[in-house]
Coordinates of C-alpha atoms and ligand atoms in Angstrom, one line a residue:
X25 CA -70.5 -50.3 -39.8
X26 CA -73.3 -48.7 -41.9
X27 CA -73.1 -49.7 -45.4
X28 CA -72.0 -46.1 -46.5
X29 CA -69.1 -46.0 -44.1
X30 CA -68.3 -49.7 -46.2
X31 CA -68.5 -48.4 -49.3
X32 CA -66.5 -45.4 -48.4
X33 CA -63.3 -47.7 -47.6
X34 CA -63.8 -50.0 -50.8
X35 CA -63.9 -46.6 -52.7
X36 CA -60.8 -45.5 -50.7
X37 CA -58.9 -48.7 -51.7
X38 CA -57.0 -48.9 -54.6
X39 CA -53.6 -50.5 -55.7
X40 CA -51.4 -47.8 -54.3
X41 CA -48.3 -47.6 -56.5
X42 CA -46.3 -45.8 -54.6
X43 CA -46.5 -45.2 -50.8
X44 CA -45.4 -42.0 -48.6
X45 CA -42.1 -42.9 -47.7
X46 CA -42.0 -40.5 -44.7
X47 CA -45.4 -41.6 -43.3
X48 CA -44.8 -45.0 -41.0
X49 CA -48.1 -46.8 -40.0
X50 CA -48.5 -47.2 -35.9
X51 CA -48.3 -50.4 -34.3
X52 CA -51.8 -50.1 -33.0
X53 CA -52.8 -49.4 -36.5
X54 CA -50.6 -52.5 -38.2
X55 CA -51.5 -54.9 -35.5
X56 CA -55.8 -54.6 -35.8
X57 CA -54.7 -54.9 -39.9
X58 CA -53.0 -58.2 -38.9
X59 CA -55.3 -59.1 -36.5
X60 CA -58.4 -58.7 -39.0
X61 CA -56.2 -61.3 -40.9
X62 CA -55.9 -63.7 -38.0
X63 CA -60.0 -63.5 -38.0
X64 CA -60.2 -64.5 -41.7
X65 CA -62.1 -68.0 -42.3
X66 CA -60.1 -71.0 -43.8
X67 CA -61.1 -74.3 -45.2
X68 CA -61.8 -76.4 -42.1
X69 CA -60.4 -73.8 -39.9
X70 CA -56.9 -74.8 -40.6
X71 CA -55.6 -71.3 -40.7
X72 CA -52.8 -72.0 -43.4
X73 CA -51.1 -68.9 -43.5
X74 CA -48.3 -66.8 -41.9
X75 CA -47.7 -63.1 -42.3
X76 CA -44.4 -62.2 -42.1
X77 CA -43.7 -58.3 -41.7
X78 CA -40.9 -56.7 -43.0
X79 CA -40.2 -53.3 -41.7
X80 CA -36.4 -53.2 -41.9
X81 CA -35.6 -51.1 -45.5
X82 CA -32.7 -53.1 -46.2
X83 CA -34.5 -56.2 -46.5
X84 CA -37.1 -54.8 -48.0
X85 CA -34.3 -53.3 -50.9
X86 CA -33.3 -56.9 -51.2
X87 CA -36.7 -58.4 -51.5
X88 CA -37.2 -55.6 -54.4
X89 CA -35.7 -57.0 -57.7
X90 CA -37.6 -60.2 -56.6
X91 CA -41.2 -58.3 -57.1
X92 CA -40.5 -56.8 -60.5
X93 CA -38.6 -53.8 -59.0
X94 CA -41.9 -52.3 -57.8
X95 CA -41.7 -49.0 -55.7
X96 CA -44.2 -50.0 -53.8
X97 CA -42.0 -52.3 -51.8
X98 CA -39.4 -50.0 -50.7
X99 CA -41.9 -47.2 -50.0
X100 CA -43.9 -48.8 -47.8
X101 CA -44.3 -48.3 -44.3
X102 CA -45.2 -52.4 -43.5
X103 CA -44.3 -54.8 -46.3
X104 CA -46.2 -58.0 -45.4
X105 CA -45.6 -61.3 -46.8
X106 CA -48.3 -63.6 -47.1
X107 CA -47.7 -67.3 -46.6
X108 CA -48.9 -70.0 -47.3
X109 CA -48.4 -73.1 -45.2
X110 CA -47.8 -76.4 -46.3
X111 CA -46.9 -79.1 -44.0
X112 CA -48.7 -78.4 -41.3
X113 CA -52.1 -79.6 -43.9
X114 CA -50.7 -83.1 -43.7
X115 CA -52.5 -85.5 -41.6
X116 CA -49.7 -87.6 -40.5
X117 CA -48.0 -84.2 -38.7
X118 CA -50.7 -84.2 -35.9
X119 CA -52.2 -80.9 -36.7
X120 CA -55.3 -81.0 -38.5
X121 CA -56.2 -82.9 -35.6
X122 CA -55.0 -80.4 -33.3
X123 CA -56.8 -77.9 -35.1
X124 CA -60.3 -80.4 -34.9
X125 CA -59.5 -80.5 -31.0
X126 CA -59.6 -76.7 -30.4
X127 CA -64.0 -77.5 -30.0
X128 CA -64.1 -79.9 -27.2
X129 CA -65.6 -83.5 -28.7
X130 CA -65.0 -87.1 -27.9
X131 CA -61.8 -88.5 -29.4
X132 CA -64.9 -90.5 -32.1
X133 CA -66.0 -87.2 -33.4
X134 CA -62.3 -86.1 -33.6
X135 CA -61.7 -89.0 -35.6
X136 CA -64.4 -88.8 -37.9
X137 CA -63.6 -85.0 -38.9
X138 CA -59.8 -86.4 -39.6
X139 CA -60.6 -89.3 -41.9
X140 CA -63.5 -86.9 -43.6
X141 CA -60.6 -84.0 -43.6
X142 CA -58.1 -86.9 -45.6
X143 CA -60.7 -88.3 -47.7
X144 CA -62.0 -85.3 -49.2
X145 CA -58.7 -83.8 -49.8
X146 CA -56.6 -86.9 -51.3
X147 CA -56.1 -85.1 -54.0
X148 CA -55.2 -81.2 -52.7
X149 CA -52.8 -83.3 -50.2
X150 CA -51.2 -85.6 -52.2
X151 CA -48.4 -83.3 -53.3
X152 CA -46.9 -79.9 -51.9
X153 CA -48.1 -78.9 -54.8
X154 CA -51.9 -79.0 -54.4
X155 CA -51.8 -78.1 -51.2
X156 CA -50.0 -74.4 -51.7
X157 CA -52.7 -73.6 -54.8
X158 CA -55.6 -74.5 -51.7
X159 CA -53.7 -72.7 -48.8
X160 CA -52.8 -69.8 -51.1
X161 CA -56.4 -69.4 -52.3
X162 CA -57.3 -68.9 -48.6
X163 CA -54.5 -66.7 -48.1
X164 CA -56.5 -64.5 -50.3
X165 CA -59.5 -63.8 -48.4
X166 CA -57.2 -62.9 -45.7
X167 CA -55.3 -60.4 -47.8
X168 CA -58.7 -59.1 -48.8
X169 CA -59.9 -58.2 -45.1
X170 CA -56.7 -57.0 -44.4
X171 CA -56.9 -54.4 -47.2
X172 CA -60.6 -53.3 -46.8
X173 CA -59.8 -53.0 -43.2
X174 CA -56.7 -50.9 -43.8
X175 CA -59.0 -49.1 -45.9
X176 CA -61.4 -48.6 -43.3
X177 CA -58.6 -46.6 -40.9
X178 CA -57.2 -44.7 -44.4
X179 CA -54.7 -46.6 -44.8
X180 CA -53.5 -47.8 -48.0
X181 CA -52.1 -51.2 -50.1
X182 CA -51.3 -53.0 -53.0
X183 CA -51.9 -57.1 -53.8
X184 CA -48.7 -58.1 -55.5
X185 CA -48.4 -61.3 -57.6
X186 CA -45.7 -59.7 -59.8
X187 CA -42.9 -61.3 -57.6
X188 CA -40.6 -64.2 -58.4
X189 CA -41.4 -66.9 -56.2
X190 CA -38.6 -69.0 -55.7
X191 CA -36.3 -66.4 -55.9
X192 CA -38.3 -64.5 -53.0
X193 CA -38.2 -67.8 -50.9
X194 CA -34.5 -68.1 -51.2
X195 CA -33.9 -64.3 -50.4
X196 CA -36.5 -64.5 -47.1
X197 CA -34.6 -67.7 -46.3
X198 CA -37.8 -70.3 -46.1
X199 CA -38.2 -73.5 -45.7
X200 CA -40.3 -74.0 -48.5
X201 CA -41.6 -77.8 -47.1
X202 CA -43.3 -75.2 -44.6
X203 CA -44.2 -72.0 -46.2
X204 CA -44.3 -70.9 -49.6
X205 CA -44.9 -67.3 -50.4
X206 CA -48.7 -66.7 -52.3
X207 CA -48.9 -62.8 -51.9
X208 CA -47.1 -59.7 -51.6
X209 CA -48.8 -57.1 -49.4
X210 CA -47.3 -53.6 -49.0
X211 CA -49.3 -51.1 -46.5
X212 CA -48.7 -47.5 -46.1
X213 CA -49.9 -44.1 -47.2
X214 CA -50.6 -42.9 -50.4
X215 CA -48.1 -40.8 -52.2
X216 CA -50.6 -39.2 -55.3
X217 CA -53.8 -39.2 -56.1
X218 CA -55.9 -42.3 -56.2
X219 CA -56.0 -43.6 -59.7
X220 CA -59.9 -43.7 -60.7
X221 CA -62.0 -47.1 -59.9
X222 CA -62.6 -48.9 -62.6
X223 CA -65.2 -51.5 -62.6
X224 CA -67.6 -53.7 -64.7
X225 CA -71.4 -53.1 -64.6
X226 CA -73.2 -54.5 -61.7
X227 CA -75.0 -56.1 -64.2
X228 CA -72.2 -57.6 -66.1
X229 CA -70.6 -59.4 -63.0
X230 CA -73.6 -60.3 -61.2
X231 CA -76.6 -63.0 -62.5
X232 CA -79.8 -63.6 -60.6
X233 CA -80.1 -67.1 -60.9
X234 CA -84.3 -67.8 -61.8
Ligands
FMN305 C1 -53.8 -61.1 -57.4 C2 -53.9 -59.6 -57.4 C3 -52.1 -59.6 -58.1 C4 -51.9 -58.1 -58.3 N1 -50.3 -58.0 -58.7 C5 -49.9 -56.6 -58.4 C6 -48.7 -56.3 -59.0 O1 -47.9 -57.0 -58.9 N2 -48.5 -55.0 -59.2 C7 -49.5 -54.1 -59.1 O2 -49.3 -52.4 -58.8 N3 -50.6 -53.8 -58.8 C8 -51.1 -55.2 -58.8 N4 -52.7 -55.9 -58.4 C9 -53.1 -54.5 -58.9 C10 -54.4 -54.8 -59.9 O3 -54.0 -54.0 -61.0 C11 -55.5 -53.8 -59.5 O4 -55.9 -54.3 -58.0 C12 -56.5 -53.4 -60.6 O5 -56.1 -53.2 -61.4 C13 -57.8 -53.1 -59.9 O6 -57.1 -51.6 -59.4 P1 -57.3 -50.7 -58.0 O7 -57.4 -52.3 -57.0 O8 -56.8 -49.4 -58.4 O9 -59.1 -50.4 -57.9 C14 -52.7 -56.9 -58.2 C15 -54.0 -57.3 -58.3 C16 -54.4 -58.5 -57.5 C17 -55.9 -58.9 -57.0

């Protein structure tokens, strides 16, 4: 990909407010977007996310009131609910060790990594709330990658934080000891022309430290 093509995707992407309900994303394109999410980086390689894909219109209608009744929820082609993992991050589940063990290494080294993980993240792992704050942050990296990837193939999106978390989790019947909602991310095709991209000047957001 050239720099121009990447910039083109960044210029194409905007927070789409209404999608064209008559246009559906192909399975191939949707899987491409989700695959880009899957390949995103995560702290200690824990991959603390899950992407729930809602295509059922009735369920979208049910979800909408918990998302400030935003039009994107029901007009999109595919509604991705980005979930942050909770339980799997806990050392005692053995999952962190399993993640480390994906790379071949002697048990001694595996123990070293698990201890490093447990000690570095002591405060983070001390409550579900702290785990959520840590894992939800990481899901935003996957979400950003998915939005850019989608834009690269002419698909629109809108990151949505405007939702009532507990209400939405109840509608989705989530076991919140395992997963909690981090972000709502609809994908589809724009109905209206995109809004003007407003950004601060380069020099206002970038500082080269001397
Ligand atoms: C974390 C986050 C939450 C957002 N929540 C909403 C939302 O609930 N509804 C909405 O229409 N846009 C939402 N946006 C979109 C922003 O308003 C939008 O990205 C910003 O105004 C810049 O506009 P642009 O993305 O079209 O360039 C959100 C963006 C981010 C990053």
